[in-house]
JSON list of C-alpha atoms in Angstrom, two decimals:
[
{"chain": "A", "resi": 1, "resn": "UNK", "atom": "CA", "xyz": [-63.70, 181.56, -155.40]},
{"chain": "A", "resi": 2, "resn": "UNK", "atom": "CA", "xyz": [-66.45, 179.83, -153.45]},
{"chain": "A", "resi": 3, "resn": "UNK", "atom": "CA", "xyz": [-68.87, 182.73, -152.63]},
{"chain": "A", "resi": 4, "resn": "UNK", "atom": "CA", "xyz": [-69.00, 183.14, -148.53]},
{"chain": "A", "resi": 5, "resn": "UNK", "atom": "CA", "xyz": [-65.23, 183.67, -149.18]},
{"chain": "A", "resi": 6, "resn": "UNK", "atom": "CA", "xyz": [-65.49, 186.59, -151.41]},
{"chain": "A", "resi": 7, "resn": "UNK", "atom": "CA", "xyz": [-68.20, 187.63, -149.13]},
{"chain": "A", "resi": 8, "resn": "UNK", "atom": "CA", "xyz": [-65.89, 187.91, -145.73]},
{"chain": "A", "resi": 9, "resn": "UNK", "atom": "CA", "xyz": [-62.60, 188.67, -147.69]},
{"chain": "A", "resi": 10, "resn": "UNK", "atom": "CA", "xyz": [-64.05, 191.69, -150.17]},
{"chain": "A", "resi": 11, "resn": "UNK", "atom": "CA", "xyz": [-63.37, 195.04, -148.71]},
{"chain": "A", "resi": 12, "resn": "UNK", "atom": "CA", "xyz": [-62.92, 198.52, -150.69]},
{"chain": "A", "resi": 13, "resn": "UNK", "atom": "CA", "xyz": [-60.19, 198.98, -152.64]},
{"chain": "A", "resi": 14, "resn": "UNK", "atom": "CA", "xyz": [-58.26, 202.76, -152.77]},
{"chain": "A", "resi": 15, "resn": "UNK", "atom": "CA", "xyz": [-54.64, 201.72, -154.42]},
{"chain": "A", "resi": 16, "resn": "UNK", "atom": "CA", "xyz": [-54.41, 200.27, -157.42]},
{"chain": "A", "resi": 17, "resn": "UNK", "atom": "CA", "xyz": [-51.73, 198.83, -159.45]},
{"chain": "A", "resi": 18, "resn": "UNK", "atom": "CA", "xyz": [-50.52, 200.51, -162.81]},
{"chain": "A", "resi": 19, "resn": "UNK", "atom": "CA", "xyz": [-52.35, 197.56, -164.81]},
{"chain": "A", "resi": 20, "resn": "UNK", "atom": "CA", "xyz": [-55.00, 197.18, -167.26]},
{"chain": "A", "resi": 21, "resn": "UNK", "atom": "CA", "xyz": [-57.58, 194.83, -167.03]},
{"chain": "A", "resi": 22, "resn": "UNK", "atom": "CA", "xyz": [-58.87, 193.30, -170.14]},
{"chain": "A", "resi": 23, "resn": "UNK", "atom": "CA", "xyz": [-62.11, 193.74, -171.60]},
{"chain": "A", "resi": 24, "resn": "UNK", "atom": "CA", "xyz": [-62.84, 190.33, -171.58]},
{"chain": "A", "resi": 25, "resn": "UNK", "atom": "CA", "xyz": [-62.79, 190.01, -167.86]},
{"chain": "A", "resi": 26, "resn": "UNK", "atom": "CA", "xyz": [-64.71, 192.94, -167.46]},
{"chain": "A", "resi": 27, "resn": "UNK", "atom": "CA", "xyz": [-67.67, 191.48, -169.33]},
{"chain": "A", "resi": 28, "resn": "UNK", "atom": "CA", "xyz": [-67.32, 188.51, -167.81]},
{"chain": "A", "resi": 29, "resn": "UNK", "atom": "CA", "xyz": [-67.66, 190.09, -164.61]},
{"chain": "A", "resi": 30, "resn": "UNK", "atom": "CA", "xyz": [-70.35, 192.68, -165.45]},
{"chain": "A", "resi": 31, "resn": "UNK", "atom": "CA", "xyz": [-72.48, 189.61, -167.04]},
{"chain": "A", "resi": 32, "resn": "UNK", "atom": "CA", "xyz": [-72.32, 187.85, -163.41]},
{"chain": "A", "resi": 33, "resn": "UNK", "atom": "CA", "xyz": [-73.71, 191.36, -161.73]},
{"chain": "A", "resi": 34, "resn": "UNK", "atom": "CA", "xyz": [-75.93, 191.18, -164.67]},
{"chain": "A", "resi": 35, "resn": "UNK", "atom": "CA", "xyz": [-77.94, 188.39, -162.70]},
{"chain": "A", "resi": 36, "resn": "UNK", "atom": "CA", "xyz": [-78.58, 190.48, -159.74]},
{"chain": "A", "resi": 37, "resn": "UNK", "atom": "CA", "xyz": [-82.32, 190.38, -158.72]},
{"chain": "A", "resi": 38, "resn": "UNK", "atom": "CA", "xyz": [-85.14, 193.01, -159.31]},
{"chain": "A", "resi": 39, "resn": "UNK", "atom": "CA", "xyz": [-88.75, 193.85, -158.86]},
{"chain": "A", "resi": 40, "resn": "UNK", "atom": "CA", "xyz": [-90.74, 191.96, -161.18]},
{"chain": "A", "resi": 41, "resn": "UNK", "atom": "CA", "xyz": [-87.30, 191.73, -163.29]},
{"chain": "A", "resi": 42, "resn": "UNK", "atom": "CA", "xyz": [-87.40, 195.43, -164.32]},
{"chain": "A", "resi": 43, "resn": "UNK", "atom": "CA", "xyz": [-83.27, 195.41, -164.34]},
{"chain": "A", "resi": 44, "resn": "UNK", "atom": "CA", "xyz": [-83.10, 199.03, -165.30]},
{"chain": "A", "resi": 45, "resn": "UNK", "atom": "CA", "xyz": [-79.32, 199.80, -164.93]},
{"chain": "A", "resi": 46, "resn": "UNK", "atom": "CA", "xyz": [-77.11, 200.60, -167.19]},
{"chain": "A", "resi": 47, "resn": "UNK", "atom": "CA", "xyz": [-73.43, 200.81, -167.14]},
{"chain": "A", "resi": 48, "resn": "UNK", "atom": "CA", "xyz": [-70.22, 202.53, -168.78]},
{"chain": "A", "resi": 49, "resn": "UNK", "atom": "CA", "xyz": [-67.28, 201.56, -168.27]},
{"chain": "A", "resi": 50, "resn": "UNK", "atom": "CA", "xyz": [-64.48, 203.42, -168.61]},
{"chain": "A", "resi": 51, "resn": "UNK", "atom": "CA", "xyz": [-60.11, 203.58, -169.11]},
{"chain": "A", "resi": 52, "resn": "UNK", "atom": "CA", "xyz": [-57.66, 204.52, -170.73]},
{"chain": "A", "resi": 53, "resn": "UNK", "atom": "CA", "xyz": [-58.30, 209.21, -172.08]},
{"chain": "A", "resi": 54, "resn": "UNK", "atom": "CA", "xyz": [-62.19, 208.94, -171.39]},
{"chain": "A", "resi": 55, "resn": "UNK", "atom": "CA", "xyz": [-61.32, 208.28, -167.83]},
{"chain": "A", "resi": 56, "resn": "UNK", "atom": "CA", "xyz": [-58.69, 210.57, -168.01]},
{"chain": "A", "resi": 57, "resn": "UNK", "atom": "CA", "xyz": [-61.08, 213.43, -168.95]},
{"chain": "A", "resi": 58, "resn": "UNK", "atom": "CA", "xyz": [-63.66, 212.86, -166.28]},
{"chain": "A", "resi": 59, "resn": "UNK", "atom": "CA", "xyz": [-60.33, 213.10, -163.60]},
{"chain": "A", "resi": 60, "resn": "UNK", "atom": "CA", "xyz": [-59.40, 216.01, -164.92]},
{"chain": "A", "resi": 61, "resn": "UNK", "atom": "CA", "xyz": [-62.40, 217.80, -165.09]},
{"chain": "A", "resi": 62, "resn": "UNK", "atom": "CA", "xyz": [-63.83, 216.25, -161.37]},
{"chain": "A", "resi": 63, "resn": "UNK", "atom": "CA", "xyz": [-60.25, 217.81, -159.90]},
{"chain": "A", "resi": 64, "resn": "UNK", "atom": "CA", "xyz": [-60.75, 221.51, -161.77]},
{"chain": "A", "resi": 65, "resn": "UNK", "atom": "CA", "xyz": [-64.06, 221.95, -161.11]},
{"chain": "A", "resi": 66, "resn": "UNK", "atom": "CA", "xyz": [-63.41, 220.56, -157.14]},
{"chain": "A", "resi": 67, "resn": "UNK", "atom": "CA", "xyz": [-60.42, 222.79, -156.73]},
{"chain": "A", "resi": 68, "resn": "UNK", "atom": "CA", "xyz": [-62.32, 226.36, -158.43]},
{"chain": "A", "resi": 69, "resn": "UNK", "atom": "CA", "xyz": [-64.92, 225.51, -155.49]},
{"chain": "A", "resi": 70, "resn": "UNK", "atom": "CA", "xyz": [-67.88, 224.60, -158.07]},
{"chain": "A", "resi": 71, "resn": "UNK", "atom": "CA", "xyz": [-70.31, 222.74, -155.65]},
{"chain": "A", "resi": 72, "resn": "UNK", "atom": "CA", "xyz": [-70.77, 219.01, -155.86]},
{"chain": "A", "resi": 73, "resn": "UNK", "atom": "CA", "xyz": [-73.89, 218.09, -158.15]},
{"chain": "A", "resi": 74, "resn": "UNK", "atom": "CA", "xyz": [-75.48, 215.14, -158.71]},
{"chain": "A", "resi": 75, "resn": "UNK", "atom": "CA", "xyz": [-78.65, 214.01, -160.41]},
{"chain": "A", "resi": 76, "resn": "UNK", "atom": "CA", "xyz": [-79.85, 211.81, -157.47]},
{"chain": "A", "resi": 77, "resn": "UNK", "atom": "CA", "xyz": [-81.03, 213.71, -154.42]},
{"chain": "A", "resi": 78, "resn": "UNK", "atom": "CA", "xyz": [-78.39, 213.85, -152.19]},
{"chain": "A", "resi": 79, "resn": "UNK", "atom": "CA", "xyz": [-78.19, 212.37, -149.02]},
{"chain": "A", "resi": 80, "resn": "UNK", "atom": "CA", "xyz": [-78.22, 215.28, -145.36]},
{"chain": "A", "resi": 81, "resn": "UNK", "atom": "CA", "xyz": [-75.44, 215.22, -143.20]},
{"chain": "A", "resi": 82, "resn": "UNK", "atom": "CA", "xyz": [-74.86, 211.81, -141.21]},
{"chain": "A", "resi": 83, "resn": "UNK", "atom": "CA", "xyz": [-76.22, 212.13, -137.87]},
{"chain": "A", "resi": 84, "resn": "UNK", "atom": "CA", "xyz": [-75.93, 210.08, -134.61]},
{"chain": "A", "resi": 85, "resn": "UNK", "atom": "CA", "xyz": [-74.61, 206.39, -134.99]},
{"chain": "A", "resi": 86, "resn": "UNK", "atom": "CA", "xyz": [-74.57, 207.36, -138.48]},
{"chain": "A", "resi": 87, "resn": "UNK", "atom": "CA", "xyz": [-72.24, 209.70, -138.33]},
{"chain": "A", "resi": 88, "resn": "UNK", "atom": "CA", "xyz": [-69.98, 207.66, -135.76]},
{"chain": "A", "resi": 89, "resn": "UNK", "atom": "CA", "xyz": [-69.49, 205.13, -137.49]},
{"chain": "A", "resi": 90, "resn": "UNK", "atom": "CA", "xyz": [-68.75, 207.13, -140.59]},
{"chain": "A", "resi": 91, "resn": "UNK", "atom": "CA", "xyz": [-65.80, 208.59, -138.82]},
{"chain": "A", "resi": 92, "resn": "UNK", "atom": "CA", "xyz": [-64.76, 205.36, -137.53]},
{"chain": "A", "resi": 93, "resn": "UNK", "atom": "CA", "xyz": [-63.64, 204.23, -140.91]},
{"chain": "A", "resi": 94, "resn": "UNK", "atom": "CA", "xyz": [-62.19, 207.51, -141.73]},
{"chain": "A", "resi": 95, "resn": "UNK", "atom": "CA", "xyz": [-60.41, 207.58, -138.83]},
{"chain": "A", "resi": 96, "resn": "UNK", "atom": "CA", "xyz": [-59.48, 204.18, -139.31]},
{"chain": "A", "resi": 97, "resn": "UNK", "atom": "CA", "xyz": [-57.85, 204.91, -143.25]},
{"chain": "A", "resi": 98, "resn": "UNK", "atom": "CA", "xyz": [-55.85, 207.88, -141.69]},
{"chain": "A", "resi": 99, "resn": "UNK", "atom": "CA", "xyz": [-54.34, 205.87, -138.86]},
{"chain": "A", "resi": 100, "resn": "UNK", "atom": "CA", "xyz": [-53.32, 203.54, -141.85]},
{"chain": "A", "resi": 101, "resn": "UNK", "atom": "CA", "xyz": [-51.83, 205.97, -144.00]},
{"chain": "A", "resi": 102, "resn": "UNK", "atom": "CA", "xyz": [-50.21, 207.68, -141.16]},
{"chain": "A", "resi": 103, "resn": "UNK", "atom": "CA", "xyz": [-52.48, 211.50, -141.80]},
{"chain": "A", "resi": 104, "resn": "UNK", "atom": "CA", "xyz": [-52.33, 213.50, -138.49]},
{"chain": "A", "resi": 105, "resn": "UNK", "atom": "CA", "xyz": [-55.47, 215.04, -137.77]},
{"chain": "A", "resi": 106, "resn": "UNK", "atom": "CA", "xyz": [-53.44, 218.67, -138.51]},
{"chain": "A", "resi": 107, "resn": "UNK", "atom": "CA", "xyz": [-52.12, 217.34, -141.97]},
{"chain": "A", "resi": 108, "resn": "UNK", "atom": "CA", "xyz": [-54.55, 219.65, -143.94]},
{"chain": "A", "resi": 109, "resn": "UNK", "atom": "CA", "xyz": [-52.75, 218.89, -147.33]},
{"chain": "A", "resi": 110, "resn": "UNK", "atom": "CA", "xyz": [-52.22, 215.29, -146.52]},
{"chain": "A", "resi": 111, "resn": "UNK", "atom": "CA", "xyz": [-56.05, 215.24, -145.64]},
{"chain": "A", "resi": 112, "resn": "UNK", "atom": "CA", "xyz": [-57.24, 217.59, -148.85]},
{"chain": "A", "resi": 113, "resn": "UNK", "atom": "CA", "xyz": [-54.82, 214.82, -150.82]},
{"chain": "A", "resi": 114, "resn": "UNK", "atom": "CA", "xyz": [-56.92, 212.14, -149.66]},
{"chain": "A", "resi": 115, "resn": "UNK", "atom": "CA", "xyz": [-59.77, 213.61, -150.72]},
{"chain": "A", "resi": 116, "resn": "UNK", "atom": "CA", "xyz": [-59.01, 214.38, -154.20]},
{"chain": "A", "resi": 117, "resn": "UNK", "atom": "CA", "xyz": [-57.77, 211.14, -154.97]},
{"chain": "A", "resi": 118, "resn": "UNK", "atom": "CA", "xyz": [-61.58, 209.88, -154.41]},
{"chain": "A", "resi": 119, "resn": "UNK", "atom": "CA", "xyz": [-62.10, 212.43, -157.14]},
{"chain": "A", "resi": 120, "resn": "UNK", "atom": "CA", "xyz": [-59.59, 211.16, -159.05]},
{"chain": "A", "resi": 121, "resn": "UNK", "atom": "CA", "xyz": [-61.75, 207.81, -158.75]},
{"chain": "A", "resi": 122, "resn": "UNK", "atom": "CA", "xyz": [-58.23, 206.80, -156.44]},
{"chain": "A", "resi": 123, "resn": "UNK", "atom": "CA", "xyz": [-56.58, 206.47, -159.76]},
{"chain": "A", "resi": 124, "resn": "UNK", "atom": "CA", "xyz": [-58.05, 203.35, -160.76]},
{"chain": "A", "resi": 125, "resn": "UNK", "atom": "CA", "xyz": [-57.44, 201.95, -163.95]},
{"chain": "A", "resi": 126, "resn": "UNK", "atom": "CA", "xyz": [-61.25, 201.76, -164.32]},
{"chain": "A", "resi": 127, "resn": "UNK", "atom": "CA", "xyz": [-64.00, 203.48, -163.84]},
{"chain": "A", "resi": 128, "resn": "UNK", "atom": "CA", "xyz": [-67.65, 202.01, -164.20]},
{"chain": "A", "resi": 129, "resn": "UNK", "atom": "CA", "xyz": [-70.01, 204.34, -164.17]},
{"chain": "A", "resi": 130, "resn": "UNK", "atom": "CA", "xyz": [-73.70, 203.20, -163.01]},
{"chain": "A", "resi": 131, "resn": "UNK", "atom": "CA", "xyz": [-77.10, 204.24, -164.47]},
{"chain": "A", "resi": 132, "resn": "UNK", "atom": "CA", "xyz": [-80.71, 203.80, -163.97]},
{"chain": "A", "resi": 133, "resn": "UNK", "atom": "CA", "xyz": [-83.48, 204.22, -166.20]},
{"chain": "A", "resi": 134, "resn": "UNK", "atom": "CA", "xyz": [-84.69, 208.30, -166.24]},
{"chain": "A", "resi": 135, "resn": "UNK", "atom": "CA", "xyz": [-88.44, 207.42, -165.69]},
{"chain": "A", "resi": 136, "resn": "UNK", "atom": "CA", "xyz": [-87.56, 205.44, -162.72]},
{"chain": "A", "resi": 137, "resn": "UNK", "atom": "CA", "xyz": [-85.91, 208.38, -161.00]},
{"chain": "A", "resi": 138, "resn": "UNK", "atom": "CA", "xyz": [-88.95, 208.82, -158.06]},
{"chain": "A", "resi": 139, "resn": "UNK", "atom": "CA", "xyz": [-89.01, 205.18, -157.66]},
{"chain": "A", "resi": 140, "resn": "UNK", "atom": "CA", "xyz": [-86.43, 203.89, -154.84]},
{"chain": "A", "resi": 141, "resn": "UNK", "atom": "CA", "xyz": [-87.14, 200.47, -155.93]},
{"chain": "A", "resi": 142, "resn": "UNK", "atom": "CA", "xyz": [-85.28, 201.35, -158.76]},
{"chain": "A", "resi": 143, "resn": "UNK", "atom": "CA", "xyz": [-81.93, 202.58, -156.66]},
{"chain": "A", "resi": 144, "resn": "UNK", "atom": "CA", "xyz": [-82.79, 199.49, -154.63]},
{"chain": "A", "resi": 145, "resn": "UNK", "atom": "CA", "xyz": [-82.24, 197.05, -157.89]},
{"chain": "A", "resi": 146, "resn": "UNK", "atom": "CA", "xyz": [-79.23, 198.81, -159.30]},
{"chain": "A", "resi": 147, "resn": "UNK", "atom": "CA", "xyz": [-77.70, 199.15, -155.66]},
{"chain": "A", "resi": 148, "resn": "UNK", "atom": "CA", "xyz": [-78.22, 194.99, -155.83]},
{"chain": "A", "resi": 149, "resn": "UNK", "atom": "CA", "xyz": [-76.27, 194.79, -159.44]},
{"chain": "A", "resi": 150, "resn": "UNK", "atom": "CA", "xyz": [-73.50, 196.95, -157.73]},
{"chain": "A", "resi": 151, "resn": "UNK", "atom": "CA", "xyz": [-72.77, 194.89, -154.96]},
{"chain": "A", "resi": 152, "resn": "UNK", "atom": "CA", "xyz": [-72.66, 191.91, -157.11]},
{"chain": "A", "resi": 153, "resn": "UNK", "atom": "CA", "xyz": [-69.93, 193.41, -159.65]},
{"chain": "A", "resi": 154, "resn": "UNK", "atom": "CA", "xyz": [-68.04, 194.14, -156.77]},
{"chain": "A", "resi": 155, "resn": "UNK", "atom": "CA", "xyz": [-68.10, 190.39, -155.59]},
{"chain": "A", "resi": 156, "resn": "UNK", "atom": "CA", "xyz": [-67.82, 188.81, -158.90]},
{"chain": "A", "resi": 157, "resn": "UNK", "atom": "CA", "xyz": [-64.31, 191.79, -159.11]},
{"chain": "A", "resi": 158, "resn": "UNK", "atom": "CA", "xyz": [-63.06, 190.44, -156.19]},
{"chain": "A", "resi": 159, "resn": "UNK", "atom": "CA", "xyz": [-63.89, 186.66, -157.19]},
{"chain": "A", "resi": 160, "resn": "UNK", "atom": "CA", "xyz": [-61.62, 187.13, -160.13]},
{"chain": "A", "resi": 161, "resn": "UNK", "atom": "CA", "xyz": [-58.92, 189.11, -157.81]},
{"chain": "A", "resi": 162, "resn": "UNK", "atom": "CA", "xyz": [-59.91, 192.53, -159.15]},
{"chain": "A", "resi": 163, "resn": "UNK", "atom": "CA", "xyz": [-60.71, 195.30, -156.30]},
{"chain": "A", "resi": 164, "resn": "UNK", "atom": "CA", "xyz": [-62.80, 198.12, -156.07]},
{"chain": "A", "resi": 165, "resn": "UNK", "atom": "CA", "xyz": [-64.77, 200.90, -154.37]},
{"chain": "A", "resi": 166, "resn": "UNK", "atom": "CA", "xyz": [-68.18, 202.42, -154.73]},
{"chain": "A", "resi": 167, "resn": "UNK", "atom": "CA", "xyz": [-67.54, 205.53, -155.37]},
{"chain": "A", "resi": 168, "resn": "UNK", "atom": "CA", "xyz": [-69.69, 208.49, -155.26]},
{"chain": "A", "resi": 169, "resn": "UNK", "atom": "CA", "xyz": [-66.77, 210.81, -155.47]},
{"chain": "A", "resi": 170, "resn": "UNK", "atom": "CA", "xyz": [-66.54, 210.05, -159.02]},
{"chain": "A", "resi": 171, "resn": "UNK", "atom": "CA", "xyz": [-69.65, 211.34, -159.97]},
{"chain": "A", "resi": 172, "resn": "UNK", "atom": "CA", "xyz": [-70.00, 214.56, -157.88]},
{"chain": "A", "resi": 173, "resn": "UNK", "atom": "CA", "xyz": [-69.51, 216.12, -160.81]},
{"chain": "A", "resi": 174, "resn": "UNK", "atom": "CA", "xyz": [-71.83, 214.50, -162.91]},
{"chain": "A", "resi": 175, "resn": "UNK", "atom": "CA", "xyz": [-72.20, 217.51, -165.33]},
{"chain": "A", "resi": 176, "resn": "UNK", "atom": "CA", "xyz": [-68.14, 216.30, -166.47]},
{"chain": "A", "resi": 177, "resn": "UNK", "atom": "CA", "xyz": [-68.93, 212.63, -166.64]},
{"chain": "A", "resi": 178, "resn": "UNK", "atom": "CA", "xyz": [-72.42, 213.13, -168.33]},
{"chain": "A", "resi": 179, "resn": "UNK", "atom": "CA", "xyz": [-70.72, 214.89, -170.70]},
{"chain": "A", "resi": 180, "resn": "UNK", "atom": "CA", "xyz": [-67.34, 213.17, -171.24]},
{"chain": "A", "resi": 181, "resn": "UNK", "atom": "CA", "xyz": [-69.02, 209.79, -171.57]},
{"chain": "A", "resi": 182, "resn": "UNK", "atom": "CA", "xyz": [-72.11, 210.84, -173.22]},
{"chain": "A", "resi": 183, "resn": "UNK", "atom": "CA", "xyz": [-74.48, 209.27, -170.73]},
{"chain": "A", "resi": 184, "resn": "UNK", "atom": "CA", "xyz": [-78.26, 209.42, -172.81]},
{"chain": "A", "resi": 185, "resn": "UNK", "atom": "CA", "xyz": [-81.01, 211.60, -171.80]},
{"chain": "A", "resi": 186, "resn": "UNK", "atom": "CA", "xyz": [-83.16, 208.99, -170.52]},
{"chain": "A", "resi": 187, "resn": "UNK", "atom": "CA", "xyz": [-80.53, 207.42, -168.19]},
{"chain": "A", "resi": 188, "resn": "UNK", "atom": "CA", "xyz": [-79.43, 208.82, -164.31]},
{"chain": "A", "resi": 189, "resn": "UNK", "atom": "CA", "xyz": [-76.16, 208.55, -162.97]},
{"chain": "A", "resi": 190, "resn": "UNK", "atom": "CA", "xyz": [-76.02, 207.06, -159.63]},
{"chain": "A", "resi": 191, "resn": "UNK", "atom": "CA", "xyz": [-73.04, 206.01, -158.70]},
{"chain": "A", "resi": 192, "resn": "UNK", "atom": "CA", "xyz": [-69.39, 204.73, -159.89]},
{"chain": "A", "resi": 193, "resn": "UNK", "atom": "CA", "xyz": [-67.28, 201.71, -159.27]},
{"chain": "A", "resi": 194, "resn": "UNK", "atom": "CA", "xyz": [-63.24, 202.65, -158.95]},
{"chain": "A", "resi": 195, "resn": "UNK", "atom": "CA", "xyz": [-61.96, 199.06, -160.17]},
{"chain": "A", "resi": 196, "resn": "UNK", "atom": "CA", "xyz": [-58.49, 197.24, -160.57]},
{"chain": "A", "resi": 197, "resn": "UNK", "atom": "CA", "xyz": [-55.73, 195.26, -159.90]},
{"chain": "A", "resi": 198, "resn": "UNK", "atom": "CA", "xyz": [-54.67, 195.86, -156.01]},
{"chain": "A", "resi": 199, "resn": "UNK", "atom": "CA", "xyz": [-51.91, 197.34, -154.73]},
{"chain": "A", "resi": 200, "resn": "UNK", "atom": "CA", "xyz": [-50.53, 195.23, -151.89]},
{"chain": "A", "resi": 201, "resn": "UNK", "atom": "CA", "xyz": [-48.18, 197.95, -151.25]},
{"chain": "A", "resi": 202, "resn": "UNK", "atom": "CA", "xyz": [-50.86, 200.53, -150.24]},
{"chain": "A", "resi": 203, "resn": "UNK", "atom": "CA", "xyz": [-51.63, 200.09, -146.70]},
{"chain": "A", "resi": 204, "resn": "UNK", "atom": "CA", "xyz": [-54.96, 201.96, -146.60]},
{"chain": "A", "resi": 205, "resn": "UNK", "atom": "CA", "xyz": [-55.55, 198.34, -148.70]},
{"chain": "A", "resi": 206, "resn": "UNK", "atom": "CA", "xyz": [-55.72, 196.80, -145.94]},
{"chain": "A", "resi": 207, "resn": "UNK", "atom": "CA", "xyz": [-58.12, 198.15, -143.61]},
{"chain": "A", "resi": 208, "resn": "UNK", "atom": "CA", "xyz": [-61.32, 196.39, -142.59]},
{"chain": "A", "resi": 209, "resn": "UNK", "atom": "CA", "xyz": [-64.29, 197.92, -141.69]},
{"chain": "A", "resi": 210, "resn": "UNK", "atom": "CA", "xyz": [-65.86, 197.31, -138.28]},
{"chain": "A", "resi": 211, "resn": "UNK", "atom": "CA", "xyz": [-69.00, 195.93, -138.82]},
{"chain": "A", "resi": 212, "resn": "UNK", "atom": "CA", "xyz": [-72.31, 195.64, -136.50]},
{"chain": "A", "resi": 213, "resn": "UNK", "atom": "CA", "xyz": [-72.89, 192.46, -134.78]},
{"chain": "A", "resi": 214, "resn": "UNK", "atom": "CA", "xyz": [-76.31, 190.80, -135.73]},
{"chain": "A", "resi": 215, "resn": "UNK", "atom": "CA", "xyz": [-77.61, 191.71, -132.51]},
{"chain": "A", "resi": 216, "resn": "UNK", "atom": "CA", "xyz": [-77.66, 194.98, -133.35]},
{"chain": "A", "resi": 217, "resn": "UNK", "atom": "CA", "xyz": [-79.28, 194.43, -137.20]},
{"chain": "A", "resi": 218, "resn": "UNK", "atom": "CA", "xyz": [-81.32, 191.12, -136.92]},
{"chain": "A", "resi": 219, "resn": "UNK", "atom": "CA", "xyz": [-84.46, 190.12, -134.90]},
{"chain": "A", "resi": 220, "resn": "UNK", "atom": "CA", "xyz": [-85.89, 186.46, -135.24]},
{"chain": "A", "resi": 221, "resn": "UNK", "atom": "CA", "xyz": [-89.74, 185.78, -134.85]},
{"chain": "A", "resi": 222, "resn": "UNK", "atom": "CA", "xyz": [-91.13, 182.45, -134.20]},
{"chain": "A", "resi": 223, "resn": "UNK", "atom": "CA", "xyz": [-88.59, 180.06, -133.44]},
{"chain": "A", "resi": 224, "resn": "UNK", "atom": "CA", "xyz": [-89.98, 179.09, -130.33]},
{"chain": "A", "resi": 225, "resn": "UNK", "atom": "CA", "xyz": [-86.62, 180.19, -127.99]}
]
């Protein structure tokens, strides 16, 4: 797939057909995201990638711990609440996935659904969780790097007809994963990848986020307009 067409076609993934995907193509696709640029060609990510009872376990034990009301935890500091255009544009899309899937604003179980399936990692048949080097952990160039590796496994996914979404669901319970997959001492756990084959039946599938136009994002200097 010629790469501006992955780039305007590629769009998260939340359904997933009941289909493996082979360990072959997975390294093939994790060795193109393996090219990804970083400062002065530290590349400090690492990634596991899990199917099959391992992933099984880190469901299970995301959706107790969720459900008994332990409170997210994570071993990046977390993000404050959204604010301003921020947070509109955050409920855009989330409006925009209910509309979809047909969730009234009143549906409290359909809603609460919805949300545990992102800590289900959307029932994905895999799960790629994503690392960074522990001595790194102050440095945001570091987040930076493995943020660029992430966006290219998605792309060379969806170049091979695989879909996914980045997934920080997955990990809110990093205590379970850490555990489950036996993530080192000297490696962080930033984020997860929810990857497989899609499910053209799943309508949320199908939704596009808006996206700002580049006179919103983009200024140009010096080109004598």
């Amino acid at each position: 797939m010629e790469i501006e067409k992955a780039i305007k076609d590629r769009r998260s993934i939340r359904g997933f057909k009941d289909k493996p995907v082979s360990k072959e193509l997975l390294k093939e696709i994790i060795g193109l995201a393996n090219r990804a640029p970083s400062s002065m060609n530290t590349q400090p990510w690492h990634l596991h990638v899990l199917t099959g009872e391992p992933l099984e376990q880190v469901r299970l034990g995301n959706t107790e711990r969720m459900l008994a009301g332990v409170p997210p935890s994570r071993e990046i500091e977390d993000y404050a609440s959204y604010e301003g255009e921020h947070r509109k544009r955050q409920i855009e899309i989330a409006v925009q996935l209910f509309e979809a899937m047909g969730i009234e604003r009143h549906n409290t179980e359909r809603r609460q659904d919805w949300v545990m399936r992102g800590f289900r990692q959307f029932d994905a048949p895999v799960s790629i969780v994503i690392c960074f080097d522990k001595t790194l952990l102050n440095n945001t160039i570091a987040h930076f790097d493995t943020g660029a590796m992430t966006y290219g496994l998605v792309l060379a996914a969806w170049s091979r007809g695989l879909g996914s979404v980045i997934n920080g669901q997955g990990i809110m319970q990093s205590p379970v994963v850490r555990e489950v997959v036996g993530i080192p001492e000297d490696q962080v756990i930033l984020t997860c990848v929810a990857l497989g084959w899609p499910d053209e039946t799943f309508i949320a599938n199908s939704v596009v986020s808006r996206r700002r136009s580049l006179n919103d994002t983009t200024r140009f200097l010096g080109f004598g307009e």
